[in-house]
XYZ file of C-alpha atoms in Angstrom:
530
model
C 14.080 5.692 -14.638
C 13.781 6.703 -10.790
C 11.045 5.432 -8.290
C 12.537 8.910 -6.384
C 11.992 11.472 -8.248
C 8.733 10.503 -8.654
C 7.904 10.371 -4.834
C 9.701 13.804 -4.563
C 7.482 14.898 -7.398
C 3.798 13.580 -5.409
C 5.428 15.249 -1.703
C 5.842 18.958 -3.830
C 2.463 18.745 -5.294
C 0.840 17.591 -2.494
C 2.193 20.520 -0.402
C 0.582 22.621 -2.798
C -2.849 21.172 -2.624
C -5.144 23.521 -0.476
C -6.867 20.443 0.833
C -3.484 18.432 2.431
C -3.363 21.866 4.728
C -6.594 21.426 5.779
C -6.008 17.559 6.594
C -2.963 18.816 8.557
C -5.699 21.174 10.426
C -7.866 18.663 10.799
C -5.355 15.054 11.561
C -2.637 17.121 13.375
C -0.605 13.446 13.653
C -0.468 14.026 9.630
C 1.739 16.612 8.843
C 4.424 17.007 6.125
C 7.568 14.958 7.622
C 4.932 11.997 7.796
C 4.013 12.632 4.304
C 7.845 12.679 3.281
C 8.410 9.572 5.061
C 5.536 7.543 3.999
C 6.136 8.321 0.173
C 9.644 7.813 0.055
C 9.674 4.871 1.719
C 6.772 3.329 -0.548
C 9.303 4.569 -3.916
C 12.152 2.369 -1.953
C 9.805 -0.713 -0.975
C 8.548 -0.584 -4.319
C 11.600 -0.272 -6.566
C 12.638 -3.016 -4.556
C 10.460 -5.600 -3.810
C 7.632 -4.559 -6.546
C 9.609 -3.870 -9.207
C 11.325 -7.046 -10.032
C 8.405 -8.609 -10.269
C 6.790 -6.742 -13.132
C 8.639 -8.433 -16.569
C 8.841 -11.596 -15.346
C 5.071 -11.846 -14.266
C 3.924 -10.658 -17.392
C 6.524 -13.124 -19.750
C 5.359 -15.992 -17.111
C 1.666 -15.377 -17.039
C -0.829 -17.176 -14.928
C -1.510 -21.041 -15.745
C -5.042 -23.594 -14.188
C -3.038 -26.520 -11.844
C -5.326 -28.777 -10.833
C -8.066 -26.445 -11.805
C -6.411 -23.799 -9.145
C -4.738 -20.911 -10.688
C -0.825 -20.375 -10.491
C 0.149 -16.636 -10.474
C 3.638 -15.960 -11.290
C 6.778 -16.847 -9.467
C 7.309 -14.129 -6.583
C 3.241 -12.737 -6.837
C 2.706 -14.094 -3.451
C 5.752 -13.311 -1.496
C 5.565 -9.745 -3.124
C 1.341 -9.691 -2.154
C 2.265 -10.609 1.048
C 5.464 -8.326 1.972
C 3.198 -5.555 0.850
C 0.567 -6.309 3.285
C 2.915 -7.287 6.136
C 4.958 -4.053 5.868
C 1.446 -2.086 6.222
C 0.444 -0.577 2.355
C -2.602 -3.059 2.172
C -3.719 -1.570 5.343
C -2.599 2.233 5.088
C -6.248 3.770 5.355
C -8.081 0.786 6.889
C -10.086 1.416 10.408
C -7.624 1.021 13.201
C -10.291 -0.984 14.938
C -9.394 -3.591 11.917
C -6.041 -3.663 12.387
C -5.388 -0.974 10.086
C -3.468 2.169 10.443
C -6.324 4.757 10.071
C -4.297 7.153 7.858
C -6.227 9.602 5.248
C -6.799 8.439 2.046
C -4.849 10.910 0.377
C -1.769 9.444 1.357
C -2.804 6.129 0.208
C -3.521 7.655 -2.967
C 0.002 9.534 -3.155
C 2.124 5.742 -2.502
C -0.430 3.941 -4.838
C 0.866 5.233 -8.192
C 4.215 4.155 -7.223
C 3.002 0.490 -6.269
C 1.387 0.890 -9.585
C 4.625 1.491 -11.489
C 6.664 -1.289 -9.943
C 3.622 -3.925 -10.838
C 0.769 -2.553 -11.937
C -1.199 -6.807 -12.048
C 0.188 -7.667 -8.765
C -1.612 -4.222 -7.272
C -4.381 -5.427 -9.101
C -5.160 -8.025 -5.964
C -4.058 -5.631 -3.283
C -6.245 -3.066 -4.736
C -9.685 -5.409 -4.968
C -8.500 -6.916 -1.498
C -7.858 -3.361 0.115
C -11.357 -1.760 -1.659
C -13.174 -5.174 0.364
C -11.861 -4.104 4.102
C -13.535 -0.819 3.591
C -16.408 -2.492 1.876
C -16.918 -5.052 4.713
C -16.384 -2.566 7.492
C -19.179 -0.305 6.175
C -21.770 -2.536 5.404
C -21.240 -6.493 7.300
C -22.456 -6.981 10.805
C -20.039 -6.492 13.613
C -19.038 -10.509 13.815
C -18.434 -10.549 9.956
C -16.434 -7.447 9.742
C -14.421 -8.791 12.580
C -13.668 -11.756 11.158
C -12.758 -10.969 7.829
C -10.916 -7.166 7.705
C -8.208 -7.820 9.652
C -7.570 -10.985 8.029
C -7.605 -9.203 5.060
C -5.502 -6.191 5.879
C -2.799 -8.630 6.550
C -2.897 -10.420 3.249
C -3.490 -13.297 4.659
C -6.759 -13.752 2.895
C -7.895 -12.140 -0.391
C -11.202 -10.448 -1.793
C -12.333 -9.930 -4.988
C -15.365 -7.866 -6.534
C -17.360 -9.656 -8.477
C -20.467 -8.349 -11.226
C -20.177 -9.622 -14.517
C -22.056 -12.423 -16.745
C -22.076 -13.092 -20.158
C -25.270 -11.047 -20.801
C -25.068 -8.734 -17.979
C -21.520 -6.525 -17.547
C -22.198 -3.038 -17.378
C -26.145 -4.085 -17.440
C -26.471 -4.428 -14.197
C -30.219 -5.332 -13.878
C -29.720 -8.195 -16.115
C -27.959 -10.299 -13.945
C -29.312 -14.242 -13.590
C -27.292 -15.249 -10.645
C -29.243 -16.121 -7.967
C -29.278 -16.275 -4.032
C -32.118 -18.740 -2.298
C -32.579 -18.751 1.153
C -32.206 -22.808 2.344
C -31.980 -23.817 5.602
C -31.292 -20.529 7.073
C -28.496 -19.210 5.245
C -28.197 -18.377 1.521
C -27.357 -20.242 -1.586
C -26.107 -18.934 -4.413
C -25.482 -20.176 -7.958
C -24.741 -18.874 -11.221
C -21.372 -17.713 -13.289
C -19.324 -14.555 -13.029
C -16.639 -13.676 -15.734
C -13.787 -10.964 -15.872
C -12.674 -11.118 -12.134
C -9.304 -10.649 -11.861
C -7.364 -12.759 -9.045
C -11.060 -14.808 -8.817
C -8.843 -17.299 -8.025
C -5.091 -17.726 -6.780
C -2.596 -19.239 -4.311
C -1.299 -15.868 -2.733
C -3.909 -16.262 0.407
C -5.176 -18.959 2.332
C -8.811 -18.110 1.473
C -10.502 -15.627 -0.873
C -14.228 -13.709 -0.575
C -16.129 -13.159 -3.250
C -17.862 -9.695 -3.160
C -20.881 -10.782 -5.506
C -23.995 -9.370 -6.630
C -26.988 -12.137 -7.037
C -30.376 -11.798 -7.833
C -32.586 -12.705 -4.382
C -36.165 -11.508 -5.899
C -37.847 -10.804 -9.230
C -37.922 -7.456 -9.341
C -37.406 -5.345 -12.543
C -34.076 -3.965 -12.830
C -31.547 -3.212 -9.487
C -33.657 -3.636 -7.056
C -34.064 -7.168 -6.776
C -30.394 -7.697 -6.548
C -28.483 -8.225 -3.310
C -24.881 -8.140 -2.334
C -22.805 -11.452 -0.621
C -19.377 -12.107 0.620
C -19.183 -15.667 -0.819
C -16.057 -17.300 0.572
C -14.176 -20.129 -1.430
C -13.645 -22.193 1.174
C -15.306 -22.533 4.383
C -13.704 -24.656 7.433
C -11.427 -25.984 5.187
C -13.695 -27.183 2.546
C -14.588 -25.672 -1.298
C -17.869 -23.820 -1.454
C -18.807 -24.421 -4.449
C -16.680 -22.434 -6.508
C -14.642 -23.076 -9.258
C -12.671 -21.618 -11.588
C -13.685 -22.635 -15.439
C -11.212 -21.052 -17.445
C -8.591 -17.757 -17.161
C -9.273 -15.293 -20.158
C -5.972 -14.672 -22.484
C -5.679 -11.056 -22.618
C -3.707 -8.381 -24.503
C -2.110 -7.371 -21.054
C -1.697 -7.873 -17.494
C -0.644 -11.290 -18.223
C 0.118 -11.798 -14.592
C -3.243 -10.815 -13.452
C -5.421 -13.955 -13.339
C -8.922 -12.615 -14.974
C -10.955 -16.012 -14.266
C -14.796 -17.122 -14.952
C -15.930 -18.716 -12.034
C -18.772 -20.856 -11.895
C -20.335 -20.778 -8.104
C -23.168 -23.902 -7.298
C -25.253 -23.693 -4.339
C -22.091 -21.788 -2.752
C -22.850 -20.495 0.611
C -23.111 -16.369 0.972
C -23.678 -14.055 3.997
C -25.902 -11.526 3.170
C -24.259 -7.920 3.483
C -26.515 -4.658 4.375
C -30.176 -4.374 2.951
C -31.494 -6.969 0.546
C -32.349 -5.769 -3.251
C -29.660 -2.954 -1.826
C -27.026 -4.267 -3.370
C -25.627 -2.054 -6.002
C -25.680 1.126 -4.140
C -23.572 -0.490 -1.223
C -20.980 -2.031 -3.545
C -20.332 1.509 -4.961
C -17.929 2.047 -1.612
C -15.909 -0.575 -3.057
C -16.398 0.540 -6.639
C -15.689 4.074 -6.072
C -12.138 3.279 -4.279
C -11.169 0.795 -7.240
C -12.076 3.770 -9.508
C -9.329 6.355 -7.927
C -7.325 3.013 -7.710
C -7.876 2.932 -11.884
C -6.355 6.253 -12.166
C -3.638 5.408 -9.937
C -2.940 2.759 -12.404
C -2.648 4.942 -15.242
C -0.409 7.960 -13.051
C 1.731 5.191 -11.852
C 2.659 3.813 -15.495
C 2.166 7.260 -17.032
C 5.023 8.400 -14.475
C 7.227 5.904 -15.319
C 7.077 6.065 -19.249
C 7.382 10.021 -18.909
C 11.188 9.259 -16.789
C 12.414 6.525 -19.123
C 11.070 9.356 -22.572
C 13.067 11.742 -20.589
C 16.184 9.903 -19.850
C 16.482 8.065 -22.996
C 16.266 11.959 -24.900
C 19.080 12.769 -23.004
C 21.597 9.509 -23.756
C 20.097 8.739 -27.314
C 22.287 10.777 -29.604
C 21.594 11.503 -33.522
C 21.666 14.067 -35.893
C 23.092 17.424 -35.983
C 25.975 18.896 -37.926
C 27.524 16.094 -39.345
C 31.084 17.472 -38.317
C 30.546 17.303 -34.833
C 29.571 14.528 -32.309
C 26.406 13.808 -32.484
C 23.472 15.740 -30.458
C 21.510 13.834 -27.657
C 17.804 14.222 -29.713
C 16.313 16.084 -26.398
C 18.131 18.978 -28.452
C 15.308 18.433 -31.409
C 12.537 20.861 -31.412
C 10.139 18.108 -32.015
C 10.863 15.826 -29.211
C 11.273 18.810 -27.179
C 7.531 19.046 -27.732
C 6.946 15.560 -27.191
C 8.672 15.303 -23.463
C 7.108 18.704 -22.509
C 3.168 17.076 -23.916
C 4.653 13.927 -22.117
C 5.390 15.482 -18.614
C 2.399 18.173 -18.462
C -0.294 15.051 -18.959
C 1.534 13.529 -16.227
C 2.153 16.115 -13.457
C -1.297 17.683 -14.148
C -2.946 14.407 -13.997
C -0.822 13.935 -10.844
C -2.024 17.067 -9.411
C -5.776 16.002 -10.051
C -5.446 12.773 -8.353
C -4.094 14.398 -5.211
C -6.656 16.947 -5.725
C -9.014 14.440 -5.561
C -7.997 12.589 -2.995
C -7.997 15.456 -0.135
C -11.456 16.331 -1.342
C -12.721 12.638 -0.762
C -11.115 12.579 2.839
C -12.369 15.735 3.827
C -15.996 14.805 2.377
C -15.673 12.270 5.591
C -13.711 14.600 8.520
C -14.933 17.835 7.763
C -16.764 18.661 11.093
C -19.781 21.073 9.188
C -22.357 19.096 7.283
C -22.723 21.344 4.498
C -19.133 21.263 4.128
C -19.166 17.729 3.659
C -22.024 17.487 1.536
C -20.649 19.918 -0.939
C -17.339 18.005 -1.395
C -19.394 14.893 -1.516
C -20.892 16.071 -4.441
C -17.524 18.241 -6.093
C -15.991 14.457 -5.487
C -18.716 12.740 -7.177
C -18.370 15.081 -9.703
C -14.407 14.894 -10.357
C -14.153 10.716 -10.043
C -15.376 10.227 -13.501
C -12.749 12.233 -14.672
C -9.862 11.056 -13.059
C -10.851 7.186 -13.399
C -11.158 7.655 -17.020
C -8.169 10.120 -17.798
C -6.016 8.668 -15.108
C -6.661 5.261 -17.200
C -6.291 6.812 -20.714
C -2.776 8.661 -20.176
C -1.608 5.096 -18.984
C -2.130 4.393 -22.382
C -1.458 7.235 -24.440
C 1.684 8.650 -22.412
C 3.180 4.978 -22.938
C 2.247 5.277 -26.762
C 3.682 8.627 -27.144
C 6.908 7.646 -24.857
C 7.623 4.914 -27.404
C 7.560 7.383 -30.382
C 10.227 8.832 -28.413
C 12.282 5.798 -28.252
C 11.519 5.266 -31.699
C 12.318 1.823 -32.878
C 13.677 0.952 -29.642
C 10.276 1.496 -27.910
C 8.206 -1.179 -30.168
C 11.005 -3.746 -28.581
C 10.419 -5.748 -25.465
C 13.994 -4.333 -24.665
C 11.865 -1.840 -22.852
C 9.473 -1.948 -20.812
C 7.140 0.553 -22.687
C 5.663 -2.216 -24.674
C 4.145 -3.807 -21.796
C 3.019 -0.317 -20.378
C 0.958 -0.220 -23.239
C -0.568 -3.198 -23.690
C -1.244 -3.270 -19.579
C -2.695 -0.277 -20.110
C -4.820 -0.534 -22.537
C -8.174 -1.767 -20.606
C -8.201 0.506 -17.782
C -10.242 2.922 -19.801
C -12.677 -0.135 -19.876
C -13.053 -2.029 -16.617
C -14.190 -0.440 -13.839
C -16.560 1.651 -16.068
C -15.847 2.764 -19.471
C -15.194 5.956 -21.060
C -19.099 5.503 -22.110
C -20.368 4.862 -18.840
C -18.296 8.015 -17.247
C -19.671 10.308 -20.032
C -23.085 9.251 -19.211
C -22.839 9.606 -15.506
C -21.138 12.812 -15.691
C -23.606 14.342 -18.110
C -27.234 12.552 -16.198
C -26.436 12.022 -12.877
C -23.981 14.671 -12.174
C -24.846 17.722 -14.254
C -28.670 16.628 -15.152
C -29.428 14.791 -11.844
C -27.920 16.871 -9.449
C -28.749 20.299 -11.459
C -25.259 21.613 -11.900
C -24.223 21.057 -8.223
C -21.010 19.430 -8.628
C -20.004 21.758 -11.911
C -20.809 25.026 -9.643
C -18.891 23.901 -6.932
C -16.343 23.121 -9.038
C -15.737 25.823 -10.853
C -16.305 28.020 -7.537
C -12.997 26.111 -7.016
C -10.858 26.107 -9.524
C -11.558 29.914 -10.009
C -10.969 30.604 -6.237
C -7.433 29.158 -6.946
C -6.867 30.602 -10.490
C -7.409 33.997 -9.538
C -4.758 34.321 -6.977
C -1.643 34.195 -10.024
C -0.836 36.509 -12.549
C 0.667 33.474 -14.587
C 0.247 32.360 -18.148
C -1.324 29.350 -17.334
C -3.811 31.640 -14.935
C -4.930 33.129 -17.985
C -5.256 30.504 -19.651
C -7.520 28.388 -17.487
C -9.435 31.487 -17.153
C -10.745 31.158 -20.522
C -11.242 27.467 -20.446
C -13.544 27.677 -17.306
C -15.145 30.228 -19.035
C -15.646 28.682 -22.308
C -16.545 25.223 -20.106
C -19.000 27.009 -18.351
C -20.831 28.274 -21.747
C -20.675 24.485 -23.051
C -22.612 23.055 -19.648
C -25.048 26.017 -19.752
C -25.749 24.436 -23.639
C -25.262 20.914 -22.322
C -28.001 21.297 -19.139
C -30.797 22.686 -22.053
C -30.406 19.236 -23.466
C -32.477 17.470 -20.746
C -35.210 17.632 -23.013
C -33.034 16.425 -25.929
C -31.851 13.262 -23.936
C -30.853 11.362 -27.230
C -28.620 14.265 -28.409
C -27.243 15.343 -25.184
C -25.974 11.328 -25.068
C -24.462 11.697 -28.221
C -22.530 14.182 -26.636
C -21.630 13.197 -23.360
C -18.319 12.153 -24.286
C -17.522 15.327 -26.027
C -18.492 17.025 -22.851
C -16.100 14.654 -20.491
C -13.600 15.804 -22.572
C -14.192 19.081 -22.194
C -14.572 18.942 -18.274
C -11.222 17.397 -17.903
C -9.565 19.910 -20.420
C -10.699 22.265 -17.775
C -10.081 20.452 -14.750
C -6.523 20.051 -15.797
C -6.391 24.017 -17.027
C -7.196 24.459 -13.295
C -4.481 21.670 -11.997
C -1.873 23.058 -14.587
C -1.805 26.689 -12.700
C -1.004 24.653 -9.587
C 1.755 22.573 -10.923
C 3.239 25.987 -12.546
C 3.438 27.278 -8.953
C 4.738 24.146 -7.600
C 7.631 23.873 -10.012
C 8.156 27.436 -9.380
C 8.190 26.652 -5.852
C 11.251 24.607 -5.811
C 13.638 26.592 -8.101
C 13.157 29.555 -6.102
C 14.183 27.001 -3.163
C 16.604 25.783 -5.291
C 18.279 29.160 -6.344
C 17.942 29.836 -2.413
C 20.043 26.833 -1.253
C 22.737 27.796 -3.574
């Protein structure tokens, strides 16, 4: 398996992405040479510094010693090196010690890091997302204290939402924050907290939702930064347990107890959940990148194994490499198509998220924001799903060998299974797409999606384009039927999952046109060079 090949595929697809051309026009310092240098180096870094931690970290796991969590050997050094080399802070604003690069470059590199060691990147992902959250909603003093430390990997951060009776149902949170002697004090339990405690950084800041009043639902929920240590002393935060999980063994999933812990209010009281979406959206994109990273690795393993493994053919002649068997070729083609269309979709979304911030025209920015809201549930869910599905299909290609620990596919399968659950389950993404994006925004994101897809597809005469045109038309017709179900909400919600899948099929059909064009361009370039 090759990190370099994945980097090359990423560069090729991003240079074929129209949004990247627009980013380069608005950010002239970001050219293709910079893209190539950064992504190639990300591949080398991940292969050298992160990949060696992956299997040992899975087998060693985490433990609680003297009421503190110990992570696998080498994780602390890997976390510090990842941050120290500037990878964690790539897109963090320069005024806080980051490099201020486009999100697109970060999203191009992230699947390489996730491929290297997805468990360790759980800590980097929440810490980076917290940098953006604090830069946006914290007061100047607090952001100035925390963001540079987080960006440098000296401190780390978590996102603390779930409780025992309130997972996705934020309105039922019971953790309380009360004002006492001029400061907020937080008490309650939080569960499913990735890297809720660890020994990789000197301080951990918990970005935490707690109830500050008795208003119903989420209106009484506010957002706080709760440090685990203040002035060198414990701040009422303790580890109750770490979960025994199917996968991600190197990432400690903690149940935390907060007892009269001191916290700082972030942003406006009662607006905790909307403000936290700055962090949630980045972590949903990260989830798509996690699945893409594992799918990329699994695809490479399956292809390499199929070329090396010999079985079958004329018994009077040497056995054939199994890549020559039609059914194996079919499986490999499906694996590669699924992986590369996801890569193209992830890069498309990242460029849109960038341009939604930097386009000078307000109307264009607004349209791009609506389009990003439409695409994010798709990339989050089906990126996550690809990590599992491609690993599963790669195991099938390897046969019995793929089922053993000799190959990392069984770990990829275990590690990826949770990805369609955390950061919003498949069902939540389906409901979001239907009720908020289609119904709530009157199909605005849908129309922008269709217009953008058809504009690109119309310029191609390929067989992929012909297929895409038919898929987009069918999806538009299905969307009209779903729009008509607003008065029959229960029926619509029952069909939401099917609609989510149909939307992804339309996205994939569009991206297949781009992938085919990008691959044809490589073939032509190779022919010209020869």
